[in-house]
Coordinates of C-alpha atoms and ligand atoms in Angstrom, one line a residue:
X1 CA 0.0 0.0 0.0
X2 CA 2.5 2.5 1.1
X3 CA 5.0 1.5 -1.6
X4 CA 3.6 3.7 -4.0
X5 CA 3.7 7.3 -1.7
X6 CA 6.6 9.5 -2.2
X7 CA 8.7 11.9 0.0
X8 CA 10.2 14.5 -1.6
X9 CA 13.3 16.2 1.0
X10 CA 16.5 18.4 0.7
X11 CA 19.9 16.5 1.4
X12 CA 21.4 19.8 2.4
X13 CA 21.1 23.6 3.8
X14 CA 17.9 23.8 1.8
X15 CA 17.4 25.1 -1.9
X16 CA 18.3 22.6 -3.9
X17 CA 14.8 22.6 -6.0
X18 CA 12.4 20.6 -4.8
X19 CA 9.4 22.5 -5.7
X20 CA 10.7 21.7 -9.5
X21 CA 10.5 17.7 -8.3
X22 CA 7.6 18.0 -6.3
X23 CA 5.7 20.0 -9.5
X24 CA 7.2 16.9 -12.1
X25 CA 6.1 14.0 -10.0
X26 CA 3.0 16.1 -8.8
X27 CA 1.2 15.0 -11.8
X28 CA 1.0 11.4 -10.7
X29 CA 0.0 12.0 -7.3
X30 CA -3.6 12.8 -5.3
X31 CA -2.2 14.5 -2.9
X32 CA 0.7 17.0 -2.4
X33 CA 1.5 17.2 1.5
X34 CA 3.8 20.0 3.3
X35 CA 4.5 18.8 6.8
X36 CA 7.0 21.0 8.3
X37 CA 8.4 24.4 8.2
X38 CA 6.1 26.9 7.2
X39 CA 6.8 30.1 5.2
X40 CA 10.2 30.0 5.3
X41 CA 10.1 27.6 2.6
X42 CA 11.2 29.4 -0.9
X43 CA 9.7 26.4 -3.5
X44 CA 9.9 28.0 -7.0
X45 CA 8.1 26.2 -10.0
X46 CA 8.6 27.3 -13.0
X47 CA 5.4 27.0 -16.1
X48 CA 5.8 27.8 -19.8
X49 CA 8.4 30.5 -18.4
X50 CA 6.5 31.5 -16.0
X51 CA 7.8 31.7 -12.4
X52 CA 5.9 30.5 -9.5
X53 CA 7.6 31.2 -6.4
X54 CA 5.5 29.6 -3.4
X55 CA 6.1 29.6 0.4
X56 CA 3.5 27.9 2.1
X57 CA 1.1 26.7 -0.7
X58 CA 2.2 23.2 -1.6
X59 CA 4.2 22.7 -5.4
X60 CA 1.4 20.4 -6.9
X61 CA -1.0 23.5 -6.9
X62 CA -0.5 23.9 -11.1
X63 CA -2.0 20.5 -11.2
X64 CA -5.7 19.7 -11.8
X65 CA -6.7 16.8 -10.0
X66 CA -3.9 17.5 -6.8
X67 CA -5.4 17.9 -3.8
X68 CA -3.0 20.0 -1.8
X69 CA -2.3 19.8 2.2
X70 CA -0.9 21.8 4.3
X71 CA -0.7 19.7 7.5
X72 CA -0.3 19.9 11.0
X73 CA 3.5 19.6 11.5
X74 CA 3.2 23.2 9.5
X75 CA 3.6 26.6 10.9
X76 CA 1.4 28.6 9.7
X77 CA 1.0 32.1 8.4
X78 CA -2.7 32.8 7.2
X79 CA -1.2 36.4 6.6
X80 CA 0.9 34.9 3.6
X81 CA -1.3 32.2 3.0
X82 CA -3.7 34.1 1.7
X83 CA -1.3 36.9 -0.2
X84 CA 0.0 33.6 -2.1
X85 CA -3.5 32.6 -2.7
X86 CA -4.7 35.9 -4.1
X87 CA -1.6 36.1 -6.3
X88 CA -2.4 32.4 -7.6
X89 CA -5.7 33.4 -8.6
X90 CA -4.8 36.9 -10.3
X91 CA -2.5 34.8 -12.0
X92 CA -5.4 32.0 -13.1
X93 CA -4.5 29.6 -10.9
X94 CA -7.7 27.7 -9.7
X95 CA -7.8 27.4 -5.3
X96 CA -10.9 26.1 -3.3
X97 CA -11.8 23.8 -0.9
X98 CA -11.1 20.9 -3.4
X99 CA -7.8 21.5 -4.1
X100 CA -6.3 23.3 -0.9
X101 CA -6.6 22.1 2.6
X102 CA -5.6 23.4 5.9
X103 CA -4.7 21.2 9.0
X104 CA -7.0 22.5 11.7
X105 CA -4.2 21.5 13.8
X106 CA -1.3 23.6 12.7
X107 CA 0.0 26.0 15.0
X108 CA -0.5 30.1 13.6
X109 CA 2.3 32.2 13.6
X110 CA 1.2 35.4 15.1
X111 CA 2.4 38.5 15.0
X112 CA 4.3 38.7 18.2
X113 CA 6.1 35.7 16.8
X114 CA 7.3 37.9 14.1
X115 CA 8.2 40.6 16.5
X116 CA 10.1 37.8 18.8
X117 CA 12.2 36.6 16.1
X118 CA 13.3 40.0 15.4
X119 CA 13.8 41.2 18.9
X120 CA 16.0 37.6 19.5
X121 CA 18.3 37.9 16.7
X122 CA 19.3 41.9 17.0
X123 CA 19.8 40.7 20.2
X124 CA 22.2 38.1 19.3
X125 CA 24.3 40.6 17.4
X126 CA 27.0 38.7 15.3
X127 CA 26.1 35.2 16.9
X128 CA 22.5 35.4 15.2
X129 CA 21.3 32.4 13.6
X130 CA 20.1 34.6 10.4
X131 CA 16.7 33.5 10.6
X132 CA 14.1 34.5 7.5
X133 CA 12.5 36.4 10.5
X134 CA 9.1 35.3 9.4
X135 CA 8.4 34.6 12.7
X136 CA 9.1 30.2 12.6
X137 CA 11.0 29.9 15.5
X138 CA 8.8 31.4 18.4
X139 CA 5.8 29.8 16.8
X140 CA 7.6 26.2 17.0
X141 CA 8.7 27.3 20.5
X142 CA 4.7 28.4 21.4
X143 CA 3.5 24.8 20.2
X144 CA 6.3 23.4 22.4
X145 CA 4.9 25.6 25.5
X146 CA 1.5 24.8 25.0
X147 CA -0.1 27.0 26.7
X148 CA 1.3 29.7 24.7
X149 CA 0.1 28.2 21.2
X150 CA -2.6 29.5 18.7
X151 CA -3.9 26.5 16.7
X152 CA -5.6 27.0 13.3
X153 CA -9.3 25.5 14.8
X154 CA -9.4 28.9 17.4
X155 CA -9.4 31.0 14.4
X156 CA -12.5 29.8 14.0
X157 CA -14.0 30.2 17.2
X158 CA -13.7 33.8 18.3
X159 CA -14.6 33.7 21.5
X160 CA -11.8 31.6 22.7
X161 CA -9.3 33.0 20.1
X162 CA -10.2 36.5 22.2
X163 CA -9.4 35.4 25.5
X164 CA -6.2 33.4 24.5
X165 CA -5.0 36.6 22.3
X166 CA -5.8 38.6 25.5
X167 CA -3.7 36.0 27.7
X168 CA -0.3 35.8 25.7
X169 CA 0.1 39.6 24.2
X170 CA 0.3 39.9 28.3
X171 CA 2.7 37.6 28.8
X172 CA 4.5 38.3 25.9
X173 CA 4.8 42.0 26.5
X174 CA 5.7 41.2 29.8
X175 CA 8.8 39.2 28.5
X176 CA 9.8 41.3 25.7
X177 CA 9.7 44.3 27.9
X178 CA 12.3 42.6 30.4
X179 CA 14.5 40.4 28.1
X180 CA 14.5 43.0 25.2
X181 CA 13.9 46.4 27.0
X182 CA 10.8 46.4 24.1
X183 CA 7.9 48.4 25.5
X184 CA 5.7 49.4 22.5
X185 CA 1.9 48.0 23.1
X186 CA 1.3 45.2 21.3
X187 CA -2.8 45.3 20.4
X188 CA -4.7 42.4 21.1
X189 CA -8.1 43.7 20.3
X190 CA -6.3 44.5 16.6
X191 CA -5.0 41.2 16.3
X192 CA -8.0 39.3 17.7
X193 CA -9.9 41.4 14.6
X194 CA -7.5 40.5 11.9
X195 CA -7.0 36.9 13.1
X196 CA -10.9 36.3 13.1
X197 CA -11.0 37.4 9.9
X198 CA -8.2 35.4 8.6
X199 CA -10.3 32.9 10.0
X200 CA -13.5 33.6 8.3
X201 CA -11.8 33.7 4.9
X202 CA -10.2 30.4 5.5
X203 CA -13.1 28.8 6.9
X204 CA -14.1 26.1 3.8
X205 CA -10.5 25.0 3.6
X206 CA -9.7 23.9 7.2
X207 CA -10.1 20.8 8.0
X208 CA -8.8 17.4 9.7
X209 CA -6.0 16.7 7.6
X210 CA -4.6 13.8 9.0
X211 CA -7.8 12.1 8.6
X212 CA -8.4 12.7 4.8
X213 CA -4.8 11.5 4.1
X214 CA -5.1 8.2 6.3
X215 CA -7.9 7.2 4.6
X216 CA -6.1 8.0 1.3
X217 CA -3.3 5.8 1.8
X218 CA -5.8 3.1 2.9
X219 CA -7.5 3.3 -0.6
X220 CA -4.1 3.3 -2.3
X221 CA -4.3 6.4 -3.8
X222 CA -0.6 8.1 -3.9
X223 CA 0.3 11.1 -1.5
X224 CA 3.4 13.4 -2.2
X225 CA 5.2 14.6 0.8
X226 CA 7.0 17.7 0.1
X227 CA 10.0 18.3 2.6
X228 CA 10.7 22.0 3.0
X229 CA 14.1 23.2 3.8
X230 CA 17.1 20.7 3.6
X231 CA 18.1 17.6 6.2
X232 CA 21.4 19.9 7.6
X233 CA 18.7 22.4 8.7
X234 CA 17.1 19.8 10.8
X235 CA 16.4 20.7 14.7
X236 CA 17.4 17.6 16.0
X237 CA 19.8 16.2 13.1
X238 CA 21.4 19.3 11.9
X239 CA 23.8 21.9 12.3
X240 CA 22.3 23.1 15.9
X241 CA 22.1 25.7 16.8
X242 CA 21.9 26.8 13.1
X243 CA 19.0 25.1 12.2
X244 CA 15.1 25.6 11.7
X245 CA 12.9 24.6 14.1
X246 CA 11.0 21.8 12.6
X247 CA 11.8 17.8 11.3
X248 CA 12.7 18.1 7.9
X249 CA 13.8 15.2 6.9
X250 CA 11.5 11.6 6.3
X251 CA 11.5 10.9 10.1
X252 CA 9.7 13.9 10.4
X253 CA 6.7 13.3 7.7
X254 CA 4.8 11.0 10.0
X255 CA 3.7 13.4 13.4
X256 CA 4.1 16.2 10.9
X257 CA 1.6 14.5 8.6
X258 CA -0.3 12.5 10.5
X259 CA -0.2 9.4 9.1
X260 CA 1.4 6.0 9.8
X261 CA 5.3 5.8 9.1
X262 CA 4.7 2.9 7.2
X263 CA 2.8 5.8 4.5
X264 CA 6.5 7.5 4.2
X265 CA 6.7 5.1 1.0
X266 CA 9.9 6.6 -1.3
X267 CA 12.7 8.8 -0.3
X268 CA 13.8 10.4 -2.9
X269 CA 16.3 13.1 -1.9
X270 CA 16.8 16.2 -3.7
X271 CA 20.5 17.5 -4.1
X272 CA 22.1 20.7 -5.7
X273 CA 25.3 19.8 -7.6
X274 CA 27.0 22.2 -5.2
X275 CA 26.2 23.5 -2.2
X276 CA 24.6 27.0 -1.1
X277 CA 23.4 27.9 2.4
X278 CA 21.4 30.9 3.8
X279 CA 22.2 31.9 7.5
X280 CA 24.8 31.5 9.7
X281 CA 26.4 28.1 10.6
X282 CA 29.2 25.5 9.7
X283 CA 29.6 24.9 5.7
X284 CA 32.5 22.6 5.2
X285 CA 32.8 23.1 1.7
X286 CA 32.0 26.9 1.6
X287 CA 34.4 28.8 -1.2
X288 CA 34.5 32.4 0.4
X289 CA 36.3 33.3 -3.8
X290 CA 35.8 33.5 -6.7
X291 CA 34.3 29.9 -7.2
X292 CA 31.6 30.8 -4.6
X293 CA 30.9 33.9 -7.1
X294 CA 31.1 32.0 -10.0
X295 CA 28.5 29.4 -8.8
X296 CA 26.2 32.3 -6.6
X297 CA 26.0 34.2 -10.4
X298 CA 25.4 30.8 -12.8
X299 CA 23.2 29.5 -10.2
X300 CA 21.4 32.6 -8.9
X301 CA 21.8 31.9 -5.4
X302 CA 19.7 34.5 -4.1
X303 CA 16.8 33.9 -1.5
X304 CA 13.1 33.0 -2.9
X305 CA 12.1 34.1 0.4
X306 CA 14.4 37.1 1.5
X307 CA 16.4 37.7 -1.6
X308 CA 19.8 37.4 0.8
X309 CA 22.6 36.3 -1.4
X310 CA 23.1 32.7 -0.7
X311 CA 26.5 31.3 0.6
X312 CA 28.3 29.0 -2.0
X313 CA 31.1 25.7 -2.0
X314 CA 31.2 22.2 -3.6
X315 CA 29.2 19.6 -3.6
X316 CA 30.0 17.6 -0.1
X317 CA 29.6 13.9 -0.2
X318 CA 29.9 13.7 3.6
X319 CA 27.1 15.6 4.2
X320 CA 24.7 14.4 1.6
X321 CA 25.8 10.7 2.6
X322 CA 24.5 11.7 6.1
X323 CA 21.6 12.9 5.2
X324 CA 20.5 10.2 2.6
X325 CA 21.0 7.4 5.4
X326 CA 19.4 9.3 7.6
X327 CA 16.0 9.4 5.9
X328 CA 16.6 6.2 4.2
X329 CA 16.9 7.5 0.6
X330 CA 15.8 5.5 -2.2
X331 CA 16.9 7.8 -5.0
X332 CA 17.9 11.0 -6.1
X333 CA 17.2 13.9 -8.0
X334 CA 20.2 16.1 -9.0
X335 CA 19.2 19.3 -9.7
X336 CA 21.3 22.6 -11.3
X337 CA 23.7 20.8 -12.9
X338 CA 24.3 22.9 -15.7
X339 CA 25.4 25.6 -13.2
X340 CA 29.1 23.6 -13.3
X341 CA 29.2 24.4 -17.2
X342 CA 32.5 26.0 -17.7
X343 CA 34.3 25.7 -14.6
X344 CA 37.9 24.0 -15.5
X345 CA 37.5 21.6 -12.4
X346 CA 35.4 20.8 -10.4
X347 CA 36.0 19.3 -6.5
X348 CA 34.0 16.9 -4.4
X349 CA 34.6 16.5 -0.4
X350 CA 34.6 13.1 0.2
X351 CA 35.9 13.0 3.6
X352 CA 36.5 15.1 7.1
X353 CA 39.7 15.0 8.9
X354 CA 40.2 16.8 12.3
X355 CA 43.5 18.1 14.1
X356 CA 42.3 16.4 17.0
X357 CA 40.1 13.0 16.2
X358 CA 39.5 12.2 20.0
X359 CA 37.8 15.6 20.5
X360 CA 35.0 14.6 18.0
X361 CA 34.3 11.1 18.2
X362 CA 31.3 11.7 20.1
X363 CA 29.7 14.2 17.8
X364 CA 27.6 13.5 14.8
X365 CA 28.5 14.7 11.0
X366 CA 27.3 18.3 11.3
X367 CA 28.1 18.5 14.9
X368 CA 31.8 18.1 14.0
X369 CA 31.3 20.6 10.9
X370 CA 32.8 23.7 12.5
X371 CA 36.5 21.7 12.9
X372 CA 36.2 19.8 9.7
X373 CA 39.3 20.0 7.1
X374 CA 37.9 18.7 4.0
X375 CA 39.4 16.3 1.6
X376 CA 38.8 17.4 -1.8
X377 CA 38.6 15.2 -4.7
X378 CA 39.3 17.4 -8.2
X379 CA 37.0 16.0 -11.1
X380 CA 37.3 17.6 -14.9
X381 CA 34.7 20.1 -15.8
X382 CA 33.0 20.6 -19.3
X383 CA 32.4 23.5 -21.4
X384 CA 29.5 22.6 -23.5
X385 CA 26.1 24.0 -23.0
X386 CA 24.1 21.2 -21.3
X387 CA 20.2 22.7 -21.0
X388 CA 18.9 21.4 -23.7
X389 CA 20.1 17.8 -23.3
X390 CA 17.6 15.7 -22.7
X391 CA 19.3 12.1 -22.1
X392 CA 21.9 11.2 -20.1
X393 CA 24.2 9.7 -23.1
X394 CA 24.3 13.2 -24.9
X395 CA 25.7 14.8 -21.4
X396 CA 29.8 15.8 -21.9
X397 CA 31.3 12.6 -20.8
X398 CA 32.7 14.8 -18.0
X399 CA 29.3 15.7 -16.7
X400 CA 28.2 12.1 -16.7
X401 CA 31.3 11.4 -14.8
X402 CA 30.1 13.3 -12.3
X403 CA 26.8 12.0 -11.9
X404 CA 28.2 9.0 -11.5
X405 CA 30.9 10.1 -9.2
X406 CA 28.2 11.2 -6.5
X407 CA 26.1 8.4 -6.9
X408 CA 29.0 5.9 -6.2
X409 CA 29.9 8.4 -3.0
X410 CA 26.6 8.6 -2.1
X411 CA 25.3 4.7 -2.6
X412 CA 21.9 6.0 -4.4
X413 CA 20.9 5.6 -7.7
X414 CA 20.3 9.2 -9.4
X415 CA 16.6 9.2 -11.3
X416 CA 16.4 12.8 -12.2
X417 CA 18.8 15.6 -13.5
X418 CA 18.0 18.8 -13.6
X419 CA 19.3 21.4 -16.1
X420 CA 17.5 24.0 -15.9
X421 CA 14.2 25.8 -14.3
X422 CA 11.8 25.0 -17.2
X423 CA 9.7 22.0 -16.6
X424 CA 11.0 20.1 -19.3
X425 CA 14.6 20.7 -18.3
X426 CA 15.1 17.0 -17.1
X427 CA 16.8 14.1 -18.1
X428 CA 15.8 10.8 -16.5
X429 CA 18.8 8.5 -15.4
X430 CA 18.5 4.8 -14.4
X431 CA 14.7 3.6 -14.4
X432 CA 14.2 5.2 -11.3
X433 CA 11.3 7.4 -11.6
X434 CA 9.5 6.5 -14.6
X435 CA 6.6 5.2 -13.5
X436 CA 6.2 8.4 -11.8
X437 CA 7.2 11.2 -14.3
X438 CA 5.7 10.8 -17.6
Ligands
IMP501 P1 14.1 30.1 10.3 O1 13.6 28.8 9.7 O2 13.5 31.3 9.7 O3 14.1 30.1 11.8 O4 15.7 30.2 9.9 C1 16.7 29.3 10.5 C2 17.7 29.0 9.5 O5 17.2 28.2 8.4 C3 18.3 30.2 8.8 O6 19.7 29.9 8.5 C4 17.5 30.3 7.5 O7 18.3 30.9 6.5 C5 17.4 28.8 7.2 N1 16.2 28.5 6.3 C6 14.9 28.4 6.7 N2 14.2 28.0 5.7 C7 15.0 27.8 4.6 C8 14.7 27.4 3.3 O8 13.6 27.1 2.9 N3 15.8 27.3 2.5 C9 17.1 27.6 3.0 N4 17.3 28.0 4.2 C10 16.3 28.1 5.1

């Protein structure tokens, strides 16, 4: 039954184009799923040369016939939520009740939460995590308090959301004004106003989530779970403190989901031929030069979500190995590769050495980043343009040893290559995915 779902997820810092996946193999599926993160997420799509640049809607939404969830394990913005949808619908994009639902379980990120991220990283000065500030954090941190959390269901039931608005901007004032010397009013009544209507315009789409997609999976029909972020940013399996605050990778699909782990079906782990990262934090392979220009320029590394130039470096097997044993990955999609055209070589880390081994041992891969000396190997590059290849024998034989080259590092078969944002852009490798992507 559960052989036929698939979970789409980032193998590193997030980025590396799973919206572009998640839209291929959408077409196949019932159901596309996000189950963690929330609008922090920056999943482009790209349609006939048109660029769809989503946040919190899920990527099968071009697709008619995709029923698209946004689950619990979410944190949700109904602020961008519904900007996104208006813009989807100026733009002719068909959203109702049929093809977008809302877990009436996610947490909302309010306002304050916003406001707390803010406050929290001025405060850290240069030892800030470089959130997206959209307010994830505190709202994760609310939904781990309790007592301090805003669930999607109160929106719709004013009187309660009222006295619960009324009860945290209290205590949050309270703590802002002490930890963060803050003292402007934060207005309840305001927010209780806005958040009702939020409420009110979102009424038709919220719903139990979990139940719809456990009974999917009972009647076989195929779910999508589309992973937002990358595995490195995980809270409990990446580079902590420089993480998000959610479970990003596989393990986290099931609570974030609801549904059984058993509905997890195929990994299939998305990876950048290279390796960008947003926000502060270890990044082994990071080329402060001009490689990291050269590949921040080809591959416009540049935020979908806060336009901040993206950090840049080579591709790091250590990481991705990590990562893809760590969610159990079946296969993988290799996205950007023609971003490598017309570099002279082009280096893979393969392993992590330390000055002092005995002072790591206990530490897992991206706990021991920040002492890490890589090991580099050095791999021929090509010059030909590759973005209108469409099959993996017309690649430069360069560029194919490459592909093969991380998939022997990585012990995964690759199914997809991506060369480029267009839909069509792909090249399928091995047998992989095509009972998937048509
Ligand atoms: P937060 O999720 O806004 O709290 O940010 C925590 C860290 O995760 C920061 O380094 C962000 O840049 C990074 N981050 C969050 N979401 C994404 C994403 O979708 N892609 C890449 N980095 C992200």
């Amino acid at each position: 039954m559960s052989a036929q779902n698939i979970t789409v997820i980032g193998l590193q810092w997030g980025d590396e184009g799973k919206g572009k996946i998640v839209d291929l193999l959408a077409r196949n599926c019932r159901y596309v799923v996000r189950y963690c993160g929330g609008a922090n997420a920056g999943h482009t799509v790209t349609v006939a040369g048109e660029r769809y640049p989503l946040h919190l809607i899920p990527s099968g939404i071009l697709h008619k016939g995709v029923h698209n969830i946004v689950a619990n394990g979410v944190a949700f913005d109904p602020v961008i939520a519904l900007k996104e949808i208006d813009t989807l619908r100026e733009r002719g994009v068909t959203i109702n009740a049929e093809n977008l639902s809302i877990s009436s379980s996610a947490n909302v990120v309010m306002p304050y939460h916003k406001l707390a991220d803010r406050l929290s990283e001025q405060s850290l000065g240069s030892g800030k995590i470089g959130t997206t500030a959209l307010g994830i954090g505190p709202c994760y941190s609310d939904k781990a308090v309790r007592t301090l959390a805003i669930r999607v269901a109160d929106l719709l039931a004013p009187e309660t959301l009222k006295e619960k608005i009324a009860r945290i901007v209290e205590i949050k004032s309270k703590i802002f004004k002490s930890v963060f010397g803050y003292d402007e009013p934060i207005d309840a009544e305001g927010i209780w106003w806005e958040y009702c209507d939020y409420g009110k315009r979102l009424s038709e789409m919220i719903t139990d989530t979990g139940a719809i997609l456990r009974s999917a999976w009972q009647k076989g029909e195929r779910i999508c779970f589309e992973g937002g972020q990358g595995s490195m940013l995980d809270i409990d399996h990446g580079t902590f403190p420089y993480v998000t605050s959610s479970s990003v990778t596989a393990c986290g699909v099931p609570a974030g989901a609801g549904v059984p782990p058993k509905a997890v079906g195929r990994v299939i782990g998305v990876i950048k031929a290279y390796t960008s990262r947003v926000g502060a934090g270890p990044f082994p392979t990071e080329q402060d030069n001009q490689i990291g220009q050269y590949l921040r320029e080809h591959g416009k590394e540049y935020g979908t979500t806060t336009g901040r130039p993206r950090r840049c470096g080579w591709f790091d097997a250590v990481a991705v190995k990590y990562a893809a044993d760590l969610s159990c990955v079946d296969e993988l999609a290799l996205t950007l590769l023609d971003v490598l055209g017309g570099l002279e070589t082009i280096k893979i880390c393969t392993e992590y050495r330390f000055d002092d081994d005995k002072a790591v041992q206990h530490l897992s891969i991206p706990m021991r980043m920040p002492s890490a000396k890589c090991v580099y190997e050095e791999l021929p590059g090509w010059d030909e343009r590759i973005e209108d290849v469409r099959s993996f024998s017309d690649l430069p034989a360069n560029a194919r040893a490459y592909v093969q080259r991380i998939e022997e590092l990585i012990g995964k078969p690759v199914g997809l290559i991506s060369i480029g944002p267009q839909r069509e852009q792909v090249i399928k490798h091995n047998t992989g995915l095509d009972d998937i992507v048509v």
